[in-house]
Amino acid sequence: MSVNRRLPDRARDPVAWQMLSDIGLRRVLAPGAVLSTDSERGGVVVLVEDGAVKVVGVAENGNMAVLAVRSAGSLIGELAFVTPERHLTSVIGLLPATVVTVPAARLSAALQTRPTNALLLLNSVTARVHEADRRRVEYASYSVPERICRVLVDLADQFRFNGGLGRTVIPLVQQDLAGLAGASREATAKVLRRLREAGAIRTQRSRIVILRTDLIVTGSYQ
């Protein structure tokens, strides 16, 4: 099981990242806090400068699901400069995070003077398309336990060693993990129980502690 490491948006084009940071509004987002963008007509692009957030989507029936977890150096809402309409997503803090919001109108005006900076947004959109394709393939090709383990390994790579003592703490609840893996809460609970019994993880309130990534990768918990 390989981890799909993706170059952070900030590292891909630091000049364009700095341009966006300079024209945006910087905010501090506490864990569990929702980033409010309701006052911004046409949507916003969000830069995660540090910490981590989760992106939550809302279906037409009102149900919510976690679409992605984004850590420092990530862009969110890149399509705001292509389709300036409000999308049914929310950004919620996972770890204490500093984010920068850039309204679509301000972004459009800035790109007119420095159009080459649009490459950062285009590259980020392309990366998201590849990520969506990968997730569709995984959904069709892997069993539910395999998908859950793949998500855990990917998250462990993002949050590596943030718990100290060589342990990785993933600040997600079980329902969030289920949403990311496209699995039911019952199936997710079953896999987590097996991983606990194998000594691969420990679960705590609103977090999953990774103790042995190798056991998750090899499937030795089964």
PDB file of C-alpha atoms in Angstrom:
ATOM      1  CA  MET A   1       0.000   0.000   0.000  1.00  0.00           C
ATOM      2  CA  SER A   2       1.672   3.196  -1.148  1.00  0.00           C
ATOM      3  CA  VAL A   3       0.952   6.708   0.076  1.00  0.00           C
ATOM      4  CA  ASN A   4       0.105   9.233  -2.621  1.00  0.00           C
ATOM      5  CA  ARG A   5       2.242  12.147  -1.498  1.00  0.00           C
ATOM      6  CA  ARG A   6       1.253  15.366  -3.205  1.00  0.00           C
ATOM      7  CA  LEU A   7       3.477  18.428  -3.401  1.00  0.00           C
ATOM      8  CA  PRO A   8       1.839  21.187  -1.333  1.00  0.00           C
ATOM      9  CA  ASP A   9       0.386  24.068  -3.347  1.00  0.00           C
ATOM     10  CA  ARG A  10       2.618  26.545  -1.520  1.00  0.00           C
ATOM     11  CA  ALA A  11       5.759  24.604  -2.504  1.00  0.00           C
ATOM     12  CA  ARG A  12       4.587  24.260  -6.102  1.00  0.00           C
ATOM     13  CA  ASP A  13       4.507  28.031  -6.713  1.00  0.00           C
ATOM     14  CA  PRO A  14       5.668  30.110  -3.714  1.00  0.00           C
ATOM     15  CA  VAL A  15       5.541  33.396  -5.661  1.00  0.00           C
ATOM     16  CA  ALA A  16       1.879  33.006  -6.587  1.00  0.00           C
ATOM     17  CA  TRP A  17       1.109  31.765  -3.079  1.00  0.00           C
ATOM     18  CA  GLN A  18       2.630  34.924  -1.614  1.00  0.00           C
ATOM     19  CA  MET A  19       0.588  37.077  -4.006  1.00  0.00           C
ATOM     20  CA  LEU A  20      -2.622  35.444  -2.806  1.00  0.00           C
ATOM     21  CA  SER A  21      -1.539  35.751   0.813  1.00  0.00           C
ATOM     22  CA  ASP A  22      -0.857  39.472   0.383  1.00  0.00           C
ATOM     23  CA  ILE A  23      -4.333  40.291  -0.970  1.00  0.00           C
ATOM     24  CA  GLY A  24      -6.325  38.107   1.414  1.00  0.00           C
ATOM     25  CA  LEU A  25      -7.674  38.351   4.931  1.00  0.00           C
ATOM     26  CA  ARG A  26      -5.802  36.327   7.544  1.00  0.00           C
ATOM     27  CA  ARG A  27      -7.851  34.525  10.202  1.00  0.00           C
ATOM     28  CA  VAL A  28      -7.150  32.122  13.052  1.00  0.00           C
ATOM     29  CA  LEU A  29      -9.366  29.039  13.064  1.00  0.00           C
ATOM     30  CA  ALA A  30      -9.725  27.029  16.272  1.00  0.00           C
ATOM     31  CA  PRO A  31     -10.401  23.263  16.216  1.00  0.00           C
ATOM     32  CA  GLY A  32     -14.089  22.726  15.494  1.00  0.00           C
ATOM     33  CA  ALA A  33     -14.625  26.305  14.331  1.00  0.00           C
ATOM     34  CA  VAL A  34     -16.338  26.849  10.978  1.00  0.00           C
ATOM     35  CA  LEU A  35     -14.809  29.319   8.554  1.00  0.00           C
ATOM     36  CA  SER A  36     -17.603  31.688   7.626  1.00  0.00           C
ATOM     37  CA  THR A  37     -17.557  32.937   4.033  1.00  0.00           C
ATOM     38  CA  ASP A  38     -21.253  33.796   3.779  1.00  0.00           C
ATOM     39  CA  SER A  39     -20.509  37.498   3.464  1.00  0.00           C
ATOM     40  CA  GLU A  40     -18.302  36.928   0.411  1.00  0.00           C
ATOM     41  CA  ARG A  41     -20.374  36.973  -2.770  1.00  0.00           C
ATOM     42  CA  GLY A  42     -18.959  34.768  -5.503  1.00  0.00           C
ATOM     43  CA  GLY A  43     -17.017  32.520  -3.136  1.00  0.00           C
ATOM     44  CA  VAL A  44     -13.459  32.598  -1.856  1.00  0.00           C
ATOM     45  CA  VAL A  45     -10.145  30.861  -2.260  1.00  0.00           C
ATOM     46  CA  VAL A  46      -8.723  29.705   1.079  1.00  0.00           C
ATOM     47  CA  LEU A  47      -5.013  29.307   1.823  1.00  0.00           C
ATOM     48  CA  VAL A  48      -4.101  27.096   4.781  1.00  0.00           C
ATOM     49  CA  GLU A  49      -0.929  28.686   6.117  1.00  0.00           C
ATOM     50  CA  ASP A  50      -0.496  26.368   9.085  1.00  0.00           C
ATOM     51  CA  GLY A  51      -2.445  23.793  11.035  1.00  0.00           C
ATOM     52  CA  ALA A  52      -5.070  21.619   9.363  1.00  0.00           C
ATOM     53  CA  VAL A  53      -8.728  21.799   8.335  1.00  0.00           C
ATOM     54  CA  LYS A  54     -11.375  19.524   6.903  1.00  0.00           C
ATOM     55  CA  VAL A  55     -13.589  20.323   3.930  1.00  0.00           C
ATOM     56  CA  VAL A  56     -17.202  19.270   4.450  1.00  0.00           C
ATOM     57  CA  GLY A  57     -19.775  18.997   1.671  1.00  0.00           C
ATOM     58  CA  VAL A  58     -23.529  19.282   2.026  1.00  0.00           C
ATOM     59  CA  ALA A  59     -25.819  17.136  -0.131  1.00  0.00           C
ATOM     60  CA  GLU A  60     -29.227  18.241  -1.397  1.00  0.00           C
ATOM     61  CA  ASN A  61     -30.889  16.186   1.342  1.00  0.00           C
ATOM     62  CA  GLY A  62     -28.969  18.086   3.982  1.00  0.00           C
ATOM     63  CA  ASN A  63     -26.555  15.308   4.898  1.00  0.00           C
ATOM     64  CA  MET A  64     -22.902  16.236   5.342  1.00  0.00           C
ATOM     65  CA  ALA A  65     -19.728  14.316   4.560  1.00  0.00           C
ATOM     66  CA  VAL A  66     -16.031  15.053   4.854  1.00  0.00           C
ATOM     67  CA  LEU A  67     -14.612  15.535   1.361  1.00  0.00           C
ATOM     68  CA  ALA A  68     -10.975  16.133   2.232  1.00  0.00           C
ATOM     69  CA  VAL A  69      -8.437  16.980   4.894  1.00  0.00           C
ATOM     70  CA  ARG A  70      -6.055  19.810   4.041  1.00  0.00           C
ATOM     71  CA  SER A  71      -2.894  20.650   5.943  1.00  0.00           C
ATOM     72  CA  ALA A  72      -0.452  23.572   5.794  1.00  0.00           C
ATOM     73  CA  GLY A  73       0.376  24.799   2.308  1.00  0.00           C
ATOM     74  CA  SER A  74      -2.943  23.793   0.728  1.00  0.00           C
ATOM     75  CA  LEU A  75      -5.394  25.758  -1.385  1.00  0.00           C
ATOM     76  CA  ILE A  76      -9.150  25.286  -1.033  1.00  0.00           C
ATOM     77  CA  GLY A  77     -11.833  26.608  -3.364  1.00  0.00           C
ATOM     78  CA  GLU A  78      -9.614  26.983  -6.418  1.00  0.00           C
ATOM     79  CA  LEU A  79     -12.642  26.932  -8.713  1.00  0.00           C
ATOM     80  CA  ALA A  80     -13.768  30.306  -7.369  1.00  0.00           C
ATOM     81  CA  PHE A  81     -11.717  31.993 -10.080  1.00  0.00           C
ATOM     82  CA  VAL A  82     -13.267  29.806 -12.797  1.00  0.00           C
ATOM     83  CA  THR A  83     -16.872  29.471 -11.646  1.00  0.00           C
ATOM     84  CA  PRO A  84     -17.613  32.342  -9.249  1.00  0.00           C
ATOM     85  CA  GLU A  85     -20.601  30.759  -7.588  1.00  0.00           C
ATOM     86  CA  ARG A  86     -21.153  29.565  -4.059  1.00  0.00           C
ATOM     87  CA  HIS A  87     -20.426  25.890  -3.529  1.00  0.00           C
ATOM     88  CA  LEU A  88     -22.062  23.900  -0.746  1.00  0.00           C
ATOM     89  CA  THR A  89     -18.900  23.281   1.248  1.00  0.00           C
ATOM     90  CA  SER A  90     -17.584  24.391   4.605  1.00  0.00           C
ATOM     91  CA  VAL A  91     -14.083  24.591   6.048  1.00  0.00           C
ATOM     92  CA  ILE A  92     -13.745  23.448   9.658  1.00  0.00           C
ATOM     93  CA  GLY A  93     -10.648  23.566  11.860  1.00  0.00           C
ATOM     94  CA  LEU A  94      -9.022  20.274  12.847  1.00  0.00           C
ATOM     95  CA  LEU A  95      -5.882  21.679  14.465  1.00  0.00           C
ATOM     96  CA  PRO A  96      -5.348  25.342  15.368  1.00  0.00           C
ATOM     97  CA  ALA A  97      -4.972  26.845  11.905  1.00  0.00           C
ATOM     98  CA  THR A  98      -4.135  30.130  10.252  1.00  0.00           C
ATOM     99  CA  VAL A  99      -6.018  30.608   7.004  1.00  0.00           C
ATOM    100  CA  VAL A 100      -6.161  33.375   4.424  1.00  0.00           C
ATOM    101  CA  THR A 101      -9.384  34.022   2.515  1.00  0.00           C
ATOM    102  CA  VAL A 102      -9.308  35.725  -0.886  1.00  0.00           C
ATOM    103  CA  PRO A 103     -12.699  36.794  -2.322  1.00  0.00           C
ATOM    104  CA  ALA A 104     -13.221  35.759  -5.929  1.00  0.00           C
ATOM    105  CA  ALA A 105     -13.646  39.373  -7.072  1.00  0.00           C
ATOM    106  CA  ARG A 106     -10.351  40.438  -5.492  1.00  0.00           C
ATOM    107  CA  LEU A 107      -8.643  37.365  -6.912  1.00  0.00           C
ATOM    108  CA  SER A 108      -9.927  38.084 -10.420  1.00  0.00           C
ATOM    109  CA  ALA A 109      -8.681  41.677 -10.262  1.00  0.00           C
ATOM    110  CA  ALA A 110      -5.234  40.565  -9.074  1.00  0.00           C
ATOM    111  CA  LEU A 111      -4.895  37.990 -11.838  1.00  0.00           C
ATOM    112  CA  GLN A 112      -5.611  40.605 -14.473  1.00  0.00           C
ATOM    113  CA  THR A 113      -2.410  42.391 -13.483  1.00  0.00           C
ATOM    114  CA  ARG A 114      -0.376  39.209 -12.906  1.00  0.00           C
ATOM    115  CA  PRO A 115      -2.002  36.501 -15.056  1.00  0.00           C
ATOM    116  CA  THR A 116       0.930  34.085 -14.733  1.00  0.00           C
ATOM    117  CA  ASN A 117      -0.083  33.506 -11.111  1.00  0.00           C
ATOM    118  CA  ALA A 118      -3.166  31.705 -12.381  1.00  0.00           C
ATOM    119  CA  LEU A 119      -0.890  28.727 -13.014  1.00  0.00           C
ATOM    120  CA  LEU A 120      -0.897  27.950  -9.296  1.00  0.00           C
ATOM    121  CA  LEU A 121      -4.681  27.735  -9.325  1.00  0.00           C
ATOM    122  CA  LEU A 122      -4.767  25.710 -12.529  1.00  0.00           C
ATOM    123  CA  ASN A 123      -2.163  23.268 -11.215  1.00  0.00           C
ATOM    124  CA  SER A 124      -4.077  22.920  -7.983  1.00  0.00           C
ATOM    125  CA  VAL A 125      -7.332  22.245  -9.846  1.00  0.00           C
ATOM    126  CA  THR A 126      -5.524  19.605 -11.907  1.00  0.00           C
ATOM    127  CA  ALA A 127      -4.204  17.952  -8.743  1.00  0.00           C
ATOM    128  CA  ARG A 128      -7.738  17.856  -7.312  1.00  0.00           C
ATOM    129  CA  VAL A 129      -9.056  16.220 -10.489  1.00  0.00           C
ATOM    130  CA  HIS A 130      -6.376  13.539 -10.251  1.00  0.00           C
ATOM    131  CA  GLU A 131      -7.224  13.048  -6.584  1.00  0.00           C
ATOM    132  CA  ALA A 132     -10.918  12.655  -7.399  1.00  0.00           C
ATOM    133  CA  ASP A 133     -10.086  10.135 -10.141  1.00  0.00           C
ATOM    134  CA  ARG A 134      -7.909   8.162  -7.743  1.00  0.00           C
ATOM    135  CA  ARG A 135     -10.638   8.045  -5.141  1.00  0.00           C
ATOM    136  CA  ARG A 136     -13.167   6.809  -7.703  1.00  0.00           C
ATOM    137  CA  VAL A 137     -10.806   4.047  -8.779  1.00  0.00           C
ATOM    138  CA  GLU A 138     -10.186   3.064  -5.161  1.00  0.00           C
ATOM    139  CA  TYR A 139     -13.903   3.008  -4.439  1.00  0.00           C
ATOM    140  CA  ALA A 140     -14.454   0.575  -7.308  1.00  0.00           C
ATOM    141  CA  SER A 141     -11.314  -1.518  -6.827  1.00  0.00           C
ATOM    142  CA  TYR A 142     -10.818  -1.937  -3.078  1.00  0.00           C
ATOM    143  CA  SER A 143     -12.890  -3.476  -0.319  1.00  0.00           C
ATOM    144  CA  VAL A 144     -14.241  -1.277   2.454  1.00  0.00           C
ATOM    145  CA  PRO A 145     -11.532  -2.341   4.954  1.00  0.00           C
ATOM    146  CA  GLU A 146      -8.840  -1.648   2.341  1.00  0.00           C
ATOM    147  CA  ARG A 147     -10.234   1.822   1.620  1.00  0.00           C
ATOM    148  CA  ILE A 148     -10.347   2.673   5.308  1.00  0.00           C
ATOM    149  CA  CYS A 149      -6.731   1.542   5.769  1.00  0.00           C
ATOM    150  CA  ARG A 150      -5.581   3.516   2.727  1.00  0.00           C
ATOM    151  CA  VAL A 151      -7.205   6.660   4.111  1.00  0.00           C
ATOM    152  CA  LEU A 152      -5.575   6.063   7.510  1.00  0.00           C
ATOM    153  CA  VAL A 153      -2.132   5.682   5.935  1.00  0.00           C
ATOM    154  CA  ASP A 154      -2.615   8.850   3.888  1.00  0.00           C
ATOM    155  CA  LEU A 155      -3.744  10.807   6.957  1.00  0.00           C
ATOM    156  CA  ALA A 156      -0.873   9.411   9.017  1.00  0.00           C
ATOM    157  CA  ASP A 157       1.505  10.842   6.426  1.00  0.00           C
ATOM    158  CA  GLN A 158      -0.130  14.282   6.700  1.00  0.00           C
ATOM    159  CA  PHE A 159      -0.099  14.372  10.508  1.00  0.00           C
ATOM    160  CA  ARG A 160       3.094  12.415  11.116  1.00  0.00           C
ATOM    161  CA  PHE A 161       4.503  12.728  14.630  1.00  0.00           C
ATOM    162  CA  ASN A 162       2.301  15.640  15.664  1.00  0.00           C
ATOM    163  CA  GLY A 163       1.481  13.653  18.821  1.00  0.00           C
ATOM    164  CA  GLY A 164       5.067  13.375  20.029  1.00  0.00           C
ATOM    165  CA  LEU A 165       6.953  10.210  21.068  1.00  0.00           C
ATOM    166  CA  GLY A 166       6.918   9.043  17.459  1.00  0.00           C
ATOM    167  CA  ARG A 167       3.142   8.625  17.506  1.00  0.00           C
ATOM    168  CA  THR A 168       0.893  10.200  14.929  1.00  0.00           C
ATOM    169  CA  VAL A 169      -2.374  11.751  16.063  1.00  0.00           C
ATOM    170  CA  ILE A 170      -5.130  12.113  13.473  1.00  0.00           C
ATOM    171  CA  PRO A 171      -7.684  14.673  14.775  1.00  0.00           C
ATOM    172  CA  LEU A 172     -10.763  13.048  13.221  1.00  0.00           C
ATOM    173  CA  VAL A 173     -13.847  11.380  14.616  1.00  0.00           C
ATOM    174  CA  GLN A 174     -14.978   7.995  13.341  1.00  0.00           C
ATOM    175  CA  GLN A 175     -17.755   9.520  11.230  1.00  0.00           C
ATOM    176  CA  ASP A 176     -15.244  11.738   9.405  1.00  0.00           C
ATOM    177  CA  LEU A 177     -13.040   8.750   8.604  1.00  0.00           C
ATOM    178  CA  ALA A 178     -16.071   6.868   7.298  1.00  0.00           C
ATOM    179  CA  GLY A 179     -16.936   9.778   4.995  1.00  0.00           C
ATOM    180  CA  LEU A 180     -13.427   9.989   3.577  1.00  0.00           C
ATOM    181  CA  ALA A 181     -13.362   6.250   2.894  1.00  0.00           C
ATOM    182  CA  GLY A 182     -16.892   6.084   1.490  1.00  0.00           C
ATOM    183  CA  ALA A 183     -17.826   3.551   4.166  1.00  0.00           C
ATOM    184  CA  SER A 184     -20.586   3.157   6.724  1.00  0.00           C
ATOM    185  CA  ARG A 185     -19.964   4.026  10.366  1.00  0.00           C
ATOM    186  CA  GLU A 186     -20.571   0.385  11.284  1.00  0.00           C
ATOM    187  CA  ALA A 187     -17.934  -0.908   8.855  1.00  0.00           C
ATOM    188  CA  THR A 188     -15.480   1.758   9.972  1.00  0.00           C
ATOM    189  CA  ALA A 189     -16.011   0.871  13.637  1.00  0.00           C
ATOM    190  CA  LYS A 190     -15.335  -2.795  12.855  1.00  0.00           C
ATOM    191  CA  VAL A 191     -12.049  -2.035  11.079  1.00  0.00           C
ATOM    192  CA  LEU A 192     -10.919   0.312  13.849  1.00  0.00           C
ATOM    193  CA  ARG A 193     -11.696  -2.340  16.444  1.00  0.00           C
ATOM    194  CA  ARG A 194      -9.532  -4.867  14.595  1.00  0.00           C
ATOM    195  CA  LEU A 195      -6.723  -2.331  14.293  1.00  0.00           C
ATOM    196  CA  ARG A 196      -6.928  -1.630  18.030  1.00  0.00           C
ATOM    197  CA  GLU A 197      -6.774  -5.327  18.832  1.00  0.00           C
ATOM    198  CA  ALA A 198      -3.711  -5.694  16.584  1.00  0.00           C
ATOM    199  CA  GLY A 199      -1.958  -2.827  18.356  1.00  0.00           C
ATOM    200  CA  ALA A 200      -1.886  -0.663  15.236  1.00  0.00           C
ATOM    201  CA  ILE A 201      -3.939   2.229  16.614  1.00  0.00           C
ATOM    202  CA  ARG A 202      -5.491   3.666  19.741  1.00  0.00           C
ATOM    203  CA  THR A 203      -8.722   5.645  19.611  1.00  0.00           C
ATOM    204  CA  GLN A 204      -9.447   8.595  21.858  1.00  0.00           C
ATOM    205  CA  ARG A 205     -12.086  11.280  21.928  1.00  0.00           C
ATOM    206  CA  SER A 206     -12.125  12.950  18.481  1.00  0.00           C
ATOM    207  CA  ARG A 207      -8.796  11.444  17.487  1.00  0.00           C
ATOM    208  CA  ILE A 208      -7.067   8.330  16.228  1.00  0.00           C
ATOM    209  CA  VAL A 209      -3.521   7.616  17.405  1.00  0.00           C
ATOM    210  CA  ILE A 210      -1.401   5.659  14.923  1.00  0.00           C
ATOM    211  CA  LEU A 211       1.001   3.338  16.756  1.00  0.00           C
ATOM    212  CA  ARG A 212       2.080   0.925  13.999  1.00  0.00           C
ATOM    213  CA  THR A 213       1.605   2.123  10.443  1.00  0.00           C
ATOM    214  CA  ASP A 214       3.297  -1.010   9.177  1.00  0.00           C
ATOM    215  CA  LEU A 215       0.469  -3.169  10.527  1.00  0.00           C
ATOM    216  CA  ILE A 216      -2.056  -1.060   8.620  1.00  0.00           C
ATOM    217  CA  VAL A 217      -0.040  -1.130   5.403  1.00  0.00           C
ATOM    218  CA  THR A 218       0.516  -4.893   5.398  1.00  0.00           C
ATOM    219  CA  GLY A 219      -3.001  -5.745   6.515  1.00  0.00           C
ATOM    220  CA  SER A 220      -1.600  -7.753   9.405  1.00  0.00           C
ATOM    221  CA  TYR A 221      -4.577  -6.771  11.543  1.00  0.00           C
ATOM    222  CA  GLN A 222      -6.860  -9.119   9.563  1.00  0.00           C
TER     223      GLN A 222
END
